XYZ file of C-alpha atoms in Angstrom:
306
model
C 0.000 0.000 0.000
C 2.832 2.362 0.883
C 4.629 1.592 -2.383
C 1.420 2.257 -4.278
C 0.959 5.625 -2.582
C 4.559 6.564 -3.301
C 4.127 5.660 -6.948
C 1.006 7.820 -7.178
C 2.785 10.731 -5.488
C 5.751 10.459 -7.870
C 3.408 10.365 -10.843
C 1.557 13.443 -9.593
C 4.847 15.297 -9.089
C 5.916 14.491 -12.636
C 2.646 15.865 -13.971
C 2.731 18.982 -11.804
C 3.844 22.066 -13.642
C 6.892 23.684 -12.131
C 6.129 27.017 -10.527
C 8.190 29.894 -11.942
C 8.348 33.353 -10.382
C 9.537 36.277 -12.506
C 10.794 39.486 -10.896
C 10.403 42.646 -12.957
C 7.565 40.968 -14.827
C 6.317 44.270 -16.269
C 9.635 44.898 -18.042
C 10.595 44.057 -21.611
C 12.106 40.635 -20.901
C 9.819 39.909 -17.955
C 6.694 40.354 -20.063
C 8.130 38.123 -22.798
C 8.876 35.423 -20.243
C 5.332 35.616 -18.879
C 3.916 35.156 -22.361
C 6.337 32.523 -23.677
C 6.559 30.241 -20.612
C 2.944 30.223 -19.435
C 1.981 27.058 -21.352
C 4.732 24.932 -19.858
C 5.049 26.384 -16.360
C 2.837 27.771 -13.652
C 3.870 31.426 -13.946
C 3.699 34.229 -11.413
C 5.113 37.691 -11.987
C 5.961 40.355 -9.428
C 6.925 44.008 -9.766
C 8.247 46.653 -7.394
C 4.665 47.185 -6.208
C 4.639 43.610 -4.888
C 8.119 43.701 -3.374
C 11.035 46.114 -3.711
C 14.033 43.835 -4.303
C 16.218 46.138 -2.185
C 13.993 45.375 0.816
C 15.344 42.081 2.169
C 12.383 41.223 4.385
C 9.831 42.041 1.683
C 11.615 39.883 -0.903
C 11.962 36.907 1.437
C 8.316 37.221 2.484
C 6.846 37.299 -1.026
C 9.058 34.490 -2.371
C 8.371 32.338 0.673
C 4.640 32.925 0.207
C 4.652 31.967 -3.488
C 7.179 29.146 -3.011
C 8.316 28.849 -6.632
C 10.555 26.067 -7.927
C 12.489 28.597 -10.010
C 12.928 32.363 -9.756
C 13.875 34.243 -12.937
C 15.361 37.519 -11.786
C 14.973 40.162 -14.511
C 14.447 43.203 -12.262
C 17.312 45.671 -12.227
C 18.577 49.200 -12.697
C 19.383 49.237 -16.418
C 19.863 52.942 -17.177
C 23.535 52.608 -18.040
C 24.481 56.291 -18.044
C 22.426 57.116 -14.955
C 24.308 54.431 -13.020
C 27.468 56.546 -13.291
C 25.917 59.300 -11.158
C 23.754 57.017 -8.996
C 26.378 54.529 -7.868
C 24.793 53.661 -4.536
C 21.399 53.042 -6.105
C 22.928 50.933 -8.872
C 24.748 48.692 -6.387
C 21.714 48.563 -4.111
C 19.438 47.352 -6.907
C 21.729 45.250 -9.098
C 23.992 43.949 -6.350
C 22.157 43.868 -3.019
C 18.776 43.336 -4.659
C 20.121 40.256 -6.424
C 21.632 39.007 -3.172
C 18.234 39.350 -1.504
C 16.559 37.288 -4.208
C 19.317 34.658 -4.018
C 18.976 34.326 -0.237
C 15.198 33.990 -0.553
C 15.721 31.227 -3.130
C 18.161 29.478 -0.810
C 15.650 29.502 2.047
C 12.975 27.678 0.049
C 15.409 25.539 -1.983
C 14.477 27.171 -5.294
C 16.859 27.495 -8.229
C 17.511 30.931 -9.693
C 18.024 32.445 -13.130
C 19.911 35.746 -13.055
C 19.861 37.931 -16.163
C 23.263 39.523 -16.668
C 24.939 41.458 -19.452
C 27.693 41.772 -22.040
C 28.839 44.831 -20.066
C 30.751 42.576 -17.637
C 33.478 42.495 -20.340
C 35.779 45.362 -21.335
C 35.404 44.828 -25.084
C 39.122 44.599 -25.879
C 39.069 40.989 -27.097
C 39.342 40.675 -30.888
C 36.897 37.749 -31.030
C 33.564 36.911 -29.364
C 33.573 36.404 -25.605
C 32.872 32.939 -24.227
C 31.534 32.123 -20.773
C 35.009 31.214 -19.499
C 36.700 34.515 -20.399
C 37.854 36.835 -17.616
C 35.422 39.629 -16.781
C 36.485 43.273 -16.522
C 33.576 45.743 -16.641
C 34.194 49.344 -17.718
C 31.062 51.005 -16.344
C 29.271 51.219 -13.010
C 26.390 49.346 -14.588
C 28.686 46.505 -15.651
C 30.333 46.390 -12.221
C 26.996 46.206 -10.417
C 25.705 43.433 -12.681
C 28.922 41.528 -12.028
C 28.348 42.037 -8.296
C 24.970 40.376 -8.783
C 26.623 37.436 -10.545
C 29.078 37.023 -7.668
C 26.322 37.033 -5.046
C 24.409 34.354 -6.945
C 27.500 32.157 -7.235
C 28.399 32.601 -3.561
C 24.937 31.887 -2.168
C 23.417 29.221 -4.399
C 24.392 25.810 -5.729
C 21.652 25.625 -8.359
C 21.661 28.694 -10.567
C 21.772 29.918 -14.135
C 23.522 33.159 -15.034
C 22.300 34.278 -18.455
C 24.408 36.966 -20.112
C 22.743 38.627 -23.057
C 23.066 41.816 -25.104
C 21.315 44.590 -27.029
C 17.800 43.564 -26.030
C 14.678 44.741 -27.819
C 11.058 43.660 -27.635
C 7.561 44.749 -26.733
C 6.895 46.512 -23.454
C 10.025 48.597 -22.997
C 12.315 51.289 -24.361
C 14.630 49.759 -26.959
C 16.889 50.674 -29.891
C 14.552 49.405 -32.615
C 11.608 51.537 -31.490
C 13.929 54.499 -30.857
C 15.318 54.391 -34.405
C 11.860 54.148 -35.972
C 10.567 57.042 -33.853
C 13.624 59.191 -34.579
C 13.398 58.579 -38.319
C 9.725 59.549 -38.304
C 10.555 62.699 -36.319
C 13.553 63.628 -38.484
C 11.546 62.998 -41.633
C 8.900 65.417 -40.446
C 11.548 68.071 -39.762
C 13.214 67.816 -43.169
C 16.514 66.443 -44.400
C 18.190 66.126 -40.983
C 20.756 63.302 -40.713
C 20.499 60.552 -38.111
C 23.853 59.813 -36.456
C 24.624 56.333 -35.083
C 27.889 54.930 -33.725
C 29.776 52.382 -35.830
C 32.601 51.417 -33.451
C 30.621 49.193 -31.070
C 29.782 45.656 -32.145
C 27.300 43.264 -30.563
C 24.452 40.848 -31.144
C 20.928 42.322 -31.146
C 18.640 39.978 -29.216
C 14.854 39.671 -29.419
C 13.308 39.134 -25.979
C 10.869 36.612 -27.421
C 13.724 34.412 -28.635
C 15.639 34.872 -25.386
C 12.593 33.912 -23.313
C 12.090 30.729 -25.347
C 15.727 29.716 -24.887
C 15.643 30.412 -21.139
C 12.667 28.072 -20.925
C 14.628 25.397 -22.767
C 17.689 25.830 -20.534
C 15.810 25.596 -17.245
C 13.895 22.567 -18.477
C 17.196 20.688 -18.907
C 18.415 21.618 -15.406
C 22.006 22.047 -16.559
C 23.157 24.811 -14.252
C 25.896 27.336 -14.927
C 26.728 30.485 -16.892
C 25.303 30.862 -20.389
C 25.666 33.436 -23.124
C 22.347 33.706 -24.957
C 21.942 36.056 -27.914
C 20.594 35.932 -31.417
C 23.236 34.634 -33.840
C 25.535 36.923 -35.789
C 26.721 40.427 -34.971
C 26.717 43.992 -36.243
C 27.532 47.554 -35.248
C 24.851 49.913 -33.950
C 25.093 51.689 -37.332
C 24.482 48.433 -39.225
C 21.639 47.608 -36.845
C 19.997 50.994 -37.491
C 20.387 50.586 -41.254
C 18.726 47.178 -41.142
C 15.805 48.536 -39.097
C 15.271 51.363 -41.575
C 15.510 49.032 -44.594
C 12.997 46.569 -43.154
C 10.480 49.165 -42.024
C 10.611 51.123 -45.300
C 10.657 54.433 -43.449
C 12.493 57.434 -44.769
C 14.105 58.729 -46.839
C 16.752 59.428 -44.223
C 20.453 60.250 -44.193
C 22.128 57.825 -41.830
C 25.604 58.941 -40.744
C 28.154 56.816 -38.881
C 30.025 58.422 -35.980
C 32.453 57.351 -33.252
C 31.409 56.714 -29.660
C 33.652 59.539 -28.459
C 31.482 62.037 -30.344
C 28.495 61.266 -28.094
C 30.361 62.053 -24.861
C 28.175 59.730 -22.782
C 28.921 59.235 -19.055
C 29.309 55.431 -19.203
C 32.004 53.809 -21.293
C 30.748 50.990 -23.498
C 32.724 47.896 -24.575
C 33.781 48.148 -28.233
C 33.307 44.409 -28.710
C 30.102 43.146 -27.090
C 29.732 39.949 -29.103
C 28.967 36.920 -26.929
C 29.658 33.473 -28.328
C 26.970 31.104 -27.084
C 29.665 28.590 -26.234
C 27.860 26.734 -23.457
C 24.842 26.190 -25.708
C 27.217 24.700 -28.283
C 28.902 22.446 -25.708
C 25.556 21.243 -24.359
C 24.180 20.579 -27.838
C 21.403 23.123 -27.352
C 20.321 24.773 -30.643
C 21.469 28.370 -31.078
C 19.051 31.248 -31.599
C 18.212 32.345 -35.126
C 20.109 35.112 -36.926
C 19.562 38.597 -35.573
C 18.456 39.865 -39.002
C 15.559 37.396 -39.112
C 14.512 38.185 -35.547
C 14.521 41.958 -35.970
C 12.644 41.567 -39.245
C 9.836 39.762 -37.418
C 9.738 42.348 -34.638
C 9.709 45.348 -36.992
C 6.945 43.861 -39.131
C 4.853 43.185 -36.033
C 5.539 46.632 -34.633
C 5.000 48.687 -37.767
C 2.498 46.334 -39.514
C 4.642 46.446 -42.646
C 4.160 43.553 -45.072
C 7.296 42.530 -46.871
């Protein structure tokens, strides 16, 4: 009788959907995760209104109440230039906030997915960065995201650190929407050129594709650090040109400039390309080319039929 009950319990556990909690669920990636993972997992999203991640007691309380199997931590302070003048806030949110989430996960024996960034590298490598390369962030933002990584690694045994880059998608401010809006504005004002930097290279990544791949990674339970981006790379200038070509907006004069001409507070890595090396080693299919992904997003956003 006992064996029979145990067998039934094991069968029920196998059928039970894993419970996934997403912090920052109203953000660009958070909203994509809610949409893309809801069929396979029991999904719950929280925002700062539910629990401020910098408030240790509040974070522990809400995570303990929900008792998820996995926490995907997307919440963070992502205004790169503002981080340079708000150092304490940046460390409090990206560093201490991540520690708080990690401790809460530890207390209920949940695994954690931490969303990190290409900005943990200095951009001096002449080839794509792999997960095993030494980190050396240039900006306060990069340093605080690295602090978050270190807290996760120190506190938890079961974690995924997902480094990604140049995100765009529905539900947030992103480069694709910015370019389309600027071109429409410039076009209305006359023949004013649009200037975009050409000395920073990275891999534009669609949040929908990233969310799907995160779901695949956590389903396999192969913990560790992963680089996850759409395949291929380009400069911001090439990215802007592709957006304009796909959306058929214009005419517009697109001019390439150097990063130094913008005089922005935070220094960006010149080479932001992340090789998805761990995906390759694990035999996990890579994401589609960035050109295909941005084409889909632009067509959905602008309702342009190719």
